[in-house]
Short mmCIF file of C-alpha atoms and ligand atoms in Angstrom, two decimals:
data_model
loop_
_atom_site.label_atom_id
_atom_site.label_comp_id
_atom_site.label_asym_id
_atom_site.label_seq_id
_atom_site.Cartn_x
_atom_site.Cartn_y
_atom_site.Cartn_z
CA MET A 1 -0.06 0.06 0.31
CA ASN A 2 1.25 3.81 -1.30
CA LEU A 3 1.01 6.48 1.35
CA PHE A 4 -1.57 9.36 0.25
CA ASP A 5 0.74 11.75 -0.84
CA VAL A 6 -0.60 15.06 0.48
CA TYR A 7 2.37 16.09 2.11
CA PRO A 8 5.37 18.04 0.71
CA LEU A 9 8.28 16.13 2.13
CA TYR A 10 12.15 17.46 2.91
CA ASP A 11 14.64 14.84 2.56
CA VAL A 12 14.97 14.08 6.76
CA THR A 13 14.24 11.00 8.34
CA PRO A 14 14.65 11.87 12.27
CA VAL A 15 15.48 8.80 14.26
CA LYS A 16 15.75 10.39 17.66
CA ALA A 17 14.99 13.90 19.54
CA ASN A 18 16.44 15.13 22.08
CA GLY A 19 15.61 18.92 24.17
CA ILE A 20 16.12 21.19 20.99
CA THR A 21 17.65 18.42 19.25
CA ILE A 22 16.86 16.22 16.29
CA THR A 23 19.03 13.41 14.95
CA ASP A 24 18.29 11.52 11.81
CA ASN A 25 19.13 8.28 10.06
CA ASN A 26 22.78 9.36 8.89
CA GLY A 27 23.48 10.36 12.64
CA MET A 28 23.20 14.25 11.59
CA GLU A 29 21.87 16.29 14.26
CA TYR A 30 19.61 19.73 13.37
CA LEU A 31 18.60 22.29 16.07
CA ASP A 32 14.31 22.34 15.82
CA PHE A 33 13.41 25.78 15.77
CA TYR A 34 9.86 24.61 14.28
CA GLY A 35 8.85 22.39 17.07
CA GLY A 36 6.99 20.15 14.21
CA HIS A 37 4.53 23.26 13.60
CA GLY A 38 4.77 24.67 17.11
CA VAL A 39 3.64 21.70 18.84
CA ILE A 40 6.98 20.55 20.91
CA SER A 41 6.94 23.21 24.35
CA ILE A 42 8.82 21.43 26.80
CA GLY A 43 11.75 19.74 24.56
CA HIS A 44 12.11 16.55 23.25
CA SER A 45 11.88 13.72 25.13
CA HIS A 46 11.58 15.52 28.45
CA PRO A 47 13.05 12.58 31.10
CA TYR A 48 10.27 13.57 33.12
CA TYR A 49 7.99 13.36 30.73
CA LEU A 50 9.23 10.26 29.73
CA ARG A 51 8.96 8.51 32.81
CA LYS A 52 5.48 9.64 33.36
CA ILE A 53 4.52 8.26 30.07
CA LYS A 54 5.62 5.53 30.32
CA GLU A 55 4.84 4.97 34.14
CA GLN A 56 0.59 5.30 32.90
CA LEU A 57 1.64 2.56 30.10
CA ASP A 58 2.15 -0.17 33.03
CA SER A 59 -0.64 0.87 34.60
CA ILE A 60 -3.47 1.80 32.32
CA GLY A 61 -3.03 3.30 29.58
CA PHE A 62 -6.52 3.52 27.72
CA TYR A 63 -9.95 3.39 28.81
CA SER A 64 -12.57 5.04 26.91
CA ASN A 65 -14.74 8.16 29.19
CA ALA A 66 -18.02 5.86 30.34
CA VAL A 67 -16.25 5.57 33.55
CA GLN A 68 -14.16 8.07 36.29
CA ASN A 69 -11.03 8.71 35.08
CA PRO A 70 -9.33 10.86 38.35
CA LEU A 71 -6.55 12.42 35.77
CA GLN A 72 -8.89 14.28 33.97
CA ILE A 73 -9.70 15.73 37.15
CA GLU A 74 -5.78 16.02 37.87
CA LEU A 75 -5.31 17.85 34.34
CA ALA A 76 -7.97 20.17 35.20
CA MET A 77 -7.32 21.78 38.35
CA LYS A 78 -3.65 22.29 37.23
CA LEU A 79 -4.31 23.46 33.81
CA GLY A 80 -7.17 26.20 36.03
CA ALA A 81 -4.53 27.23 38.49
CA LEU A 82 -1.76 27.81 35.72
CA SER A 83 -4.16 29.87 33.01
CA GLY A 84 -6.20 31.73 35.55
CA PHE A 85 -9.24 29.80 34.08
CA ASP A 86 -10.04 27.68 37.62
CA ASP A 87 -13.54 29.19 36.90
CA TYR A 88 -13.84 27.05 33.84
CA SER A 89 -14.62 23.58 32.49
CA LEU A 90 -13.02 21.79 30.61
CA PHE A 91 -13.85 19.25 27.63
CA LEU A 92 -11.01 16.82 26.11
CA CYS A 93 -10.67 15.79 22.58
CA ASN A 94 -8.07 14.52 20.20
CA SER A 95 -6.49 17.75 18.26
CA GLY A 96 -6.71 21.61 17.77
CA ALA A 97 -9.23 20.61 14.84
CA GLU A 98 -11.61 18.60 16.98
CA ALA A 99 -10.78 21.81 19.48
CA ASN A 100 -12.43 24.29 17.52
CA GLU A 101 -15.50 21.99 16.11
CA ASN A 102 -16.62 20.96 19.39
CA ALA A 103 -16.33 25.12 20.24
CA LEU A 104 -17.90 26.15 17.48
CA LYS A 105 -21.03 23.51 18.44
CA LEU A 106 -21.45 24.34 22.03
CA ALA A 107 -21.80 28.04 20.35
CA SER A 108 -24.47 26.96 18.10
CA PHE A 109 -26.29 24.68 20.35
CA ASN A 110 -26.16 27.76 23.36
CA THR A 111 -27.29 30.63 21.04
CA ASN A 112 -29.14 28.35 18.58
CA LYS A 113 -28.04 29.21 16.00
CA LYS A 114 -25.54 29.17 12.93
CA ARG A 115 -23.44 31.93 11.33
CA VAL A 116 -19.58 32.28 12.33
CA ILE A 117 -17.92 35.04 12.17
CA ALA A 118 -14.33 34.49 11.52
CA PHE A 119 -11.11 36.61 10.12
CA ASN A 120 -9.27 36.91 7.29
CA ASN A 121 -6.04 34.87 6.92
CA SER A 122 -7.21 32.72 9.62
CA PHE A 123 -6.54 28.94 10.35
CA HIS A 124 -8.92 26.68 12.65
CA GLY A 125 -8.22 22.82 11.40
CA ARG A 126 -8.88 20.52 9.02
CA THR A 127 -12.24 18.99 9.81
CA SER A 128 -15.55 20.17 8.62
CA LEU A 129 -16.25 23.37 11.10
CA ALA A 130 -13.15 24.34 11.58
CA VAL A 131 -11.39 24.15 8.30
CA SER A 132 -15.15 26.45 6.94
CA VAL A 133 -14.09 29.01 9.65
CA THR A 134 -10.69 28.83 7.39
CA ASP A 135 -10.03 31.74 5.26
CA ASN A 136 -8.39 29.37 2.55
CA LEU A 137 -10.52 28.24 0.34
CA LYS A 138 -7.89 25.42 -1.55
CA ILE A 139 -8.66 23.73 1.81
CA ASN A 140 -12.31 23.86 1.65
CA ALA A 141 -14.02 21.03 -0.28
CA PRO A 142 -17.35 22.02 -1.82
CA ILE A 143 -19.15 20.25 1.00
CA ASN A 144 -17.46 22.52 3.97
CA SER A 145 -19.41 25.29 2.65
CA THR A 146 -22.48 24.83 3.20
CA GLY A 147 -22.15 26.61 6.77
CA PRO A 148 -22.57 30.23 6.95
CA LYS A 149 -19.93 32.50 7.66
CA THR A 150 -18.79 35.46 7.20
CA PHE A 151 -14.32 36.71 7.00
CA LEU A 152 -13.88 39.93 8.00
CA PRO A 153 -10.83 41.64 8.30
CA LEU A 154 -8.92 41.88 11.99
CA ASN A 155 -8.81 45.19 14.14
CA ASN A 156 -12.30 47.05 12.43
CA ILE A 157 -14.98 46.87 15.13
CA GLY A 158 -17.49 48.69 12.74
CA LEU A 159 -17.85 45.72 10.22
CA VAL A 160 -18.05 43.28 12.93
CA GLU A 161 -20.82 44.92 14.83
CA LYS A 162 -22.97 45.08 11.65
CA GLU A 163 -22.86 41.59 11.51
CA LEU A 164 -23.76 41.04 14.53
CA LYS A 165 -26.41 43.25 14.68
CA LYS A 166 -28.28 40.50 12.27
CA ASP A 167 -28.95 38.37 14.92
CA ASP A 168 -28.25 35.24 13.43
CA VAL A 169 -24.07 34.60 14.27
CA CYS A 170 -23.58 32.01 16.98
CA ALA A 171 -19.95 33.28 17.38
CA VAL A 172 -16.55 34.94 16.46
CA ILE A 173 -13.55 33.09 16.24
CA ILE A 174 -10.36 34.52 16.25
CA GLU A 175 -6.09 32.98 17.20
CA GLY A 176 -5.10 34.85 19.55
CA ILE A 177 -2.24 35.21 17.05
CA GLN A 178 -2.55 34.22 13.65
CA GLY A 179 -0.08 30.46 13.35
CA VAL A 180 -0.58 29.54 9.76
CA GLY A 181 -1.37 33.38 8.04
CA GLY A 182 1.66 34.79 9.14
CA LEU A 183 1.59 35.69 12.73
CA ASP A 184 -0.96 39.40 12.18
CA GLU A 185 -3.04 39.79 15.59
CA GLY A 186 -5.67 41.52 16.99
CA ASN A 187 -4.68 44.81 19.15
CA THR A 188 -6.32 45.46 22.68
CA SER A 189 -9.01 47.53 21.74
CA PHE A 190 -9.84 45.31 19.05
CA PHE A 191 -10.02 41.98 21.35
CA LYS A 192 -12.02 44.36 24.03
CA ASP A 193 -14.51 45.80 21.42
CA LEU A 194 -14.64 42.08 20.63
CA GLU A 195 -15.89 40.37 23.88
CA THR A 196 -18.67 43.58 24.42
CA VAL A 197 -20.23 43.64 21.42
CA CYS A 198 -20.28 39.72 21.72
CA ASP A 199 -21.61 39.93 25.20
CA ARG A 200 -24.32 42.57 23.71
CA TYR A 201 -25.67 40.26 20.95
CA ASN A 202 -25.60 37.28 22.94
CA VAL A 203 -22.79 35.46 20.42
CA ILE A 204 -20.13 32.96 21.60
CA PHE A 205 -16.55 34.48 21.86
CA ILE A 206 -14.27 31.69 20.81
CA VAL A 207 -10.28 32.36 21.43
CA ASP A 208 -8.45 29.73 19.55
CA GLU A 209 -4.94 29.34 21.27
CA VAL A 210 -4.45 26.09 19.88
CA GLN A 211 -0.71 27.32 18.62
CA SER A 212 -0.72 30.64 20.68
CA GLY A 213 -1.38 29.48 24.06
CA TYR A 214 0.53 27.00 26.65
CA GLY A 215 3.21 29.73 27.24
CA ARG A 216 4.54 30.03 23.53
CA SER A 217 3.84 34.17 23.68
CA GLY A 218 5.03 34.58 26.88
CA LYS A 219 1.54 34.61 28.50
CA PHE A 220 -0.11 31.48 29.18
CA PHE A 221 -2.21 32.39 26.55
CA ALA A 222 -1.48 35.07 24.33
CA TYR A 223 -4.73 36.96 23.87
CA GLN A 224 -3.70 37.70 28.11
CA TYR A 225 -1.84 41.00 27.04
CA HIS A 226 -5.78 42.29 26.23
CA GLY A 227 -7.14 41.93 29.00
CA VAL A 228 -10.61 39.67 28.32
CA LYS A 229 -12.49 36.38 29.02
CA PRO A 230 -13.49 34.34 26.34
CA ASP A 231 -16.17 32.45 26.49
CA ILE A 232 -14.41 29.36 25.38
CA ILE A 233 -10.82 29.09 24.71
CA SER A 234 -9.17 25.98 22.66
CA ILE A 235 -5.77 23.97 23.46
CA ALA A 236 -4.02 21.50 21.30
CA LYS A 237 -0.39 21.52 19.94
CA GLY A 238 2.03 22.11 23.22
CA MET A 239 -0.77 20.92 25.30
CA GLY A 240 0.73 17.22 24.75
CA ASN A 241 4.04 17.57 23.78
CA GLY A 242 3.52 15.92 20.58
CA PHE A 243 1.02 13.06 22.24
CA PRO A 244 -2.14 14.36 20.35
CA ILE A 245 -4.44 16.39 23.30
CA GLY A 246 -6.86 19.04 22.47
CA GLY A 247 -9.54 20.67 24.57
CA ILE A 248 -11.55 23.49 25.22
CA LEU A 249 -11.62 25.94 28.49
CA ILE A 250 -15.59 26.50 29.04
CA SER A 251 -16.65 29.29 30.77
CA GLN A 252 -19.54 29.15 33.54
CA LYS A 253 -22.08 30.34 30.89
CA PHE A 254 -22.81 26.85 29.32
CA ASP A 255 -25.10 24.23 30.82
CA PRO A 256 -23.62 20.77 30.00
CA LYS A 257 -25.65 17.76 29.22
CA HIS A 258 -25.01 14.15 28.91
CA GLY A 259 -24.01 12.86 25.04
CA MET A 260 -24.34 17.22 24.21
CA LEU A 261 -20.27 16.07 23.34
CA GLY A 262 -17.93 13.59 23.46
CA THR A 263 -15.09 11.62 21.79
CA THR A 264 -13.65 7.81 22.11
CA PHE A 265 -10.60 8.41 22.26
CA GLY A 266 -10.05 12.33 24.00
CA GLY A 267 -9.14 12.82 27.47
CA ASN A 268 -7.63 8.92 27.90
CA HIS A 269 -5.30 8.06 30.21
CA LEU A 270 -2.33 8.14 28.39
CA ALA A 271 -3.14 11.40 26.90
CA CYS A 272 -3.69 13.26 30.50
CA ALA A 273 -0.65 11.77 31.90
CA ALA A 274 1.91 12.76 28.99
CA ALA A 275 -0.45 16.37 29.25
CA ILE A 276 0.09 16.72 33.05
CA ALA A 277 3.77 15.63 32.43
CA VAL A 278 3.50 19.10 30.25
CA LEU A 279 1.73 21.63 32.72
CA ASP A 280 4.23 20.34 35.67
CA VAL A 281 7.18 21.12 33.66
CA ILE A 282 5.96 24.17 32.78
CA ASP A 283 5.62 25.20 35.94
CA ASP A 284 8.50 23.59 37.99
CA GLU A 285 10.88 24.96 35.40
CA LYS A 286 9.94 28.62 35.06
CA LEU A 287 9.06 28.41 31.04
CA LEU A 288 7.33 31.31 30.77
CA GLU A 289 10.23 33.06 32.09
CA ASN A 290 12.25 31.47 29.50
CA VAL A 291 9.80 32.15 27.11
CA ASN A 292 10.47 36.18 27.72
CA GLU A 293 14.35 35.99 27.90
CA MET A 294 14.50 34.05 25.46
CA SER A 295 12.63 35.92 22.82
CA ALA A 296 14.44 39.34 23.92
CA TYR A 297 17.20 38.11 22.96
CA PHE A 298 16.23 36.53 19.84
CA ILE A 299 14.50 39.71 19.06
CA LYS A 300 17.66 41.91 20.00
CA LYS A 301 19.62 39.78 17.53
CA ALA A 302 16.86 39.95 14.59
CA LYS A 303 17.27 43.65 14.70
CA MET A 304 20.79 43.34 13.77
CA ILE A 305 20.17 41.66 10.68
CA SER A 306 19.58 44.51 7.85
CA GLN A 307 17.84 41.72 5.88
CA VAL A 308 15.01 41.64 8.05
CA LYS A 309 12.33 44.06 7.47
CA ASN A 310 9.90 43.24 10.27
CA ILE A 311 9.73 41.08 13.34
CA LYS A 312 6.29 39.70 14.29
CA GLY A 313 4.88 37.73 16.66
CA ARG A 314 5.18 37.64 20.91
CA GLY A 315 7.33 35.07 22.94
CA LEU A 316 8.56 32.25 21.21
CA MET A 317 6.07 32.33 18.55
CA LEU A 318 7.77 34.93 15.81
CA GLY A 319 7.94 35.76 12.14
CA LEU A 320 10.89 37.33 10.59
CA GLU A 321 9.45 39.51 7.47
CA PHE A 322 12.44 39.62 4.71
CA ASP A 323 11.59 41.57 0.99
CA PHE A 324 12.18 37.73 -0.54
CA GLU A 325 10.74 34.61 -0.42
CA VAL A 326 11.97 32.60 1.93
CA ALA A 327 11.68 29.01 -0.01
CA ALA A 328 14.99 28.82 -0.28
CA LEU A 329 16.02 30.33 3.08
CA ARG A 330 14.41 27.38 4.53
CA LYS A 331 15.85 25.30 2.43
CA LYS A 332 19.71 26.37 2.96
CA LEU A 333 18.99 26.28 6.71
CA ILE A 334 17.69 22.87 6.62
CA TYR A 335 20.03 21.12 3.99
CA GLU A 336 23.38 23.53 4.56
CA LYS A 337 22.92 24.47 8.11
CA HIS A 338 20.53 21.52 10.13
CA ILE A 339 18.02 23.86 10.90
CA PHE A 340 14.08 23.32 11.51
CA THR A 341 12.18 26.67 10.21
CA GLY A 342 8.60 27.30 9.36
CA GLY A 343 6.53 29.10 6.84
CA ALA A 344 3.34 30.59 6.32
CA ASN A 345 0.45 31.82 4.13
CA ASN A 346 2.88 34.96 4.15
CA LYS A 347 5.72 33.79 1.75
CA LYS A 348 7.66 35.94 3.04
CA LEU A 349 8.01 34.79 6.53
CA LEU A 350 10.09 32.81 8.13
CA ARG A 351 8.34 31.22 11.21
CA ILE A 352 9.67 30.32 14.18
CA LEU A 353 8.13 27.46 16.64
CA PRO A 354 11.33 26.49 19.25
CA PRO A 355 10.85 24.26 22.18
CA LEU A 356 10.20 26.91 25.30
CA ASN A 357 13.19 25.91 26.33
CA ILE A 358 15.90 26.78 24.09
CA GLN A 359 18.79 28.74 25.33
CA LYS A 360 20.89 31.82 23.86
CA GLU A 361 23.50 29.51 22.62
CA HIS A 362 20.60 27.90 20.34
CA ILE A 363 19.70 31.57 18.89
CA ASP A 364 23.60 32.46 18.75
CA GLN A 365 23.90 29.66 16.31
CA PHE A 366 20.92 30.07 14.55
CA PHE A 367 22.09 33.36 13.92
CA ASN A 368 24.97 32.54 13.22
CA ALA A 369 23.99 30.15 10.27
CA LEU A 370 21.49 32.87 9.26
CA ASN A 371 23.77 35.68 8.86
CA ASP A 372 25.94 32.70 6.93
CA ILE A 373 23.62 32.20 4.15
CA LEU A 374 22.48 35.91 3.96
CA ASN A 375 25.64 37.33 3.16
C1 PLP B 1 -4.76 28.32 15.46
C2 PLP B 1 -4.60 26.45 14.53
N1 PLP B 1 -6.11 26.37 15.67
C3 PLP B 1 -6.36 24.80 14.92
C4 PLP B 1 -5.44 24.32 14.17
C5 PLP B 1 -5.27 22.58 13.80
O1 PLP B 1 -4.71 21.88 14.86
P1 PLP B 1 -4.92 20.21 14.23
O2 PLP B 1 -3.90 20.24 13.18
O3 PLP B 1 -4.43 19.93 15.71
O4 PLP B 1 -6.29 19.57 14.40
C6 PLP B 1 -3.91 24.90 14.10
C7 PLP B 1 -2.81 24.12 13.35
O5 PLP B 1 -1.73 24.24 12.77
C8 PLP B 1 -3.35 26.04 14.27
O6 PLP B 1 -2.66 26.45 14.04
#
C-alpha cells in the first residue's frame, strides 16, 4: 500500500530527538526551531515526561469516557491553576481542529444560531466546521461550504458589530495570534471591543489558542495580553508535547448536558499523563520566564540583520519578514545548516516556533547560520 501523497516532504528522516536537537538516520543533528508546527513545548524527550508516560502505560493506557478517570480531574485542576482559569470547565479531545469543532458546536447549541464570524487569513484546522471558518478556499471541499460564515478584516470592530446586529451569528472565532496566516493579531482595543459586542448581542466569543497557547506567547494564553475573558478557549499543540491531545476551556455561561459532546479517545489515560507532565514541567522549570527572556534575546539579534524588514509575533511564536520569499532560505537552513524553521501563508515570512526551553546558545547558532547564508 502507498501513502496518500498529500505532504511535500523534506528529505530528512528523524530517528531520535532530545531537547532542541533532532537526529536523523545518518546521525546528523538538527536544531529544532519549528517544534513540528509548534507542538514541542517542553523539549523533545523530556526525561520527566517520558517517565510519566511510561509509568502510565505500565498501569493503564486507555479506557473510554464511560468510567471515572481521576487523571482528567488532575489535568483540569492543574490547567485551571496555571492558566488562571480555575472557574472554567474542561472538555478533552484529540487535536486542534477537533477542539474548534467542539467550540463551534457548543456556541451553536447555546445560541441556537448558525453563522460564524472569522477573520481574514485565519486557520482553525481541517475538520468540517474548523475548515469552513479557515480563510483558505484551497483546503475547503464543496461539502465544507454549506455552513454560513463571514470573514472580516482584523481590527475593524464596526464591521463585526454590523454583522452581529443581524441576529443570526452564534460565534466569533479569532486566533490569539495568527499562526499559519503569518503572525498577525488583533490589537488590544479590538479584543476588548469583541468581548463587549459578543456580550451585547449574545454571541459566543471563542479564542483559538491551539498554536499561541501554553506559554508560547510569553503568557499562558496570547489573548491574556489584552485583558479579556473569552467564553471558550481552544487548545492543543503544546498541550501534549507531541502526544495528541486537545481541549476547550468553557466558561460558566454553558450548561453541560449528557451526550451533548463526546469522543472515544479524548482524555484517555495516556494522553492525560502526557498533558499533566507538560504542565508540571512548564511550572517547575518556569518556562514562561524563559520564553520572555529568550524572546527578547532573539528579537535583539534579529534587529541586527539588515535583510529582516519586520519582526512579528510574541514570545517564541515569532516571524521574520524579508523582502523576498523564504522557501529557498528555509531549504538552505535545513540542508546546509541543519536547522528546522517554518513557513506561512505570507511567503516572505520565516516562522520560528522552538521548544520553550531553548537557550541563548541555540539562538546564537541560529543567527550565525542565518548570517552565513544571507551574506
Ligand atoms: C490556530 C490553529 N488552530 C487549529 C489548528 C489545527 O490543529 P490540528 O492540526 O491539531 O487539528 C492549527 C494547526 O496548525 C492552528 O494553528
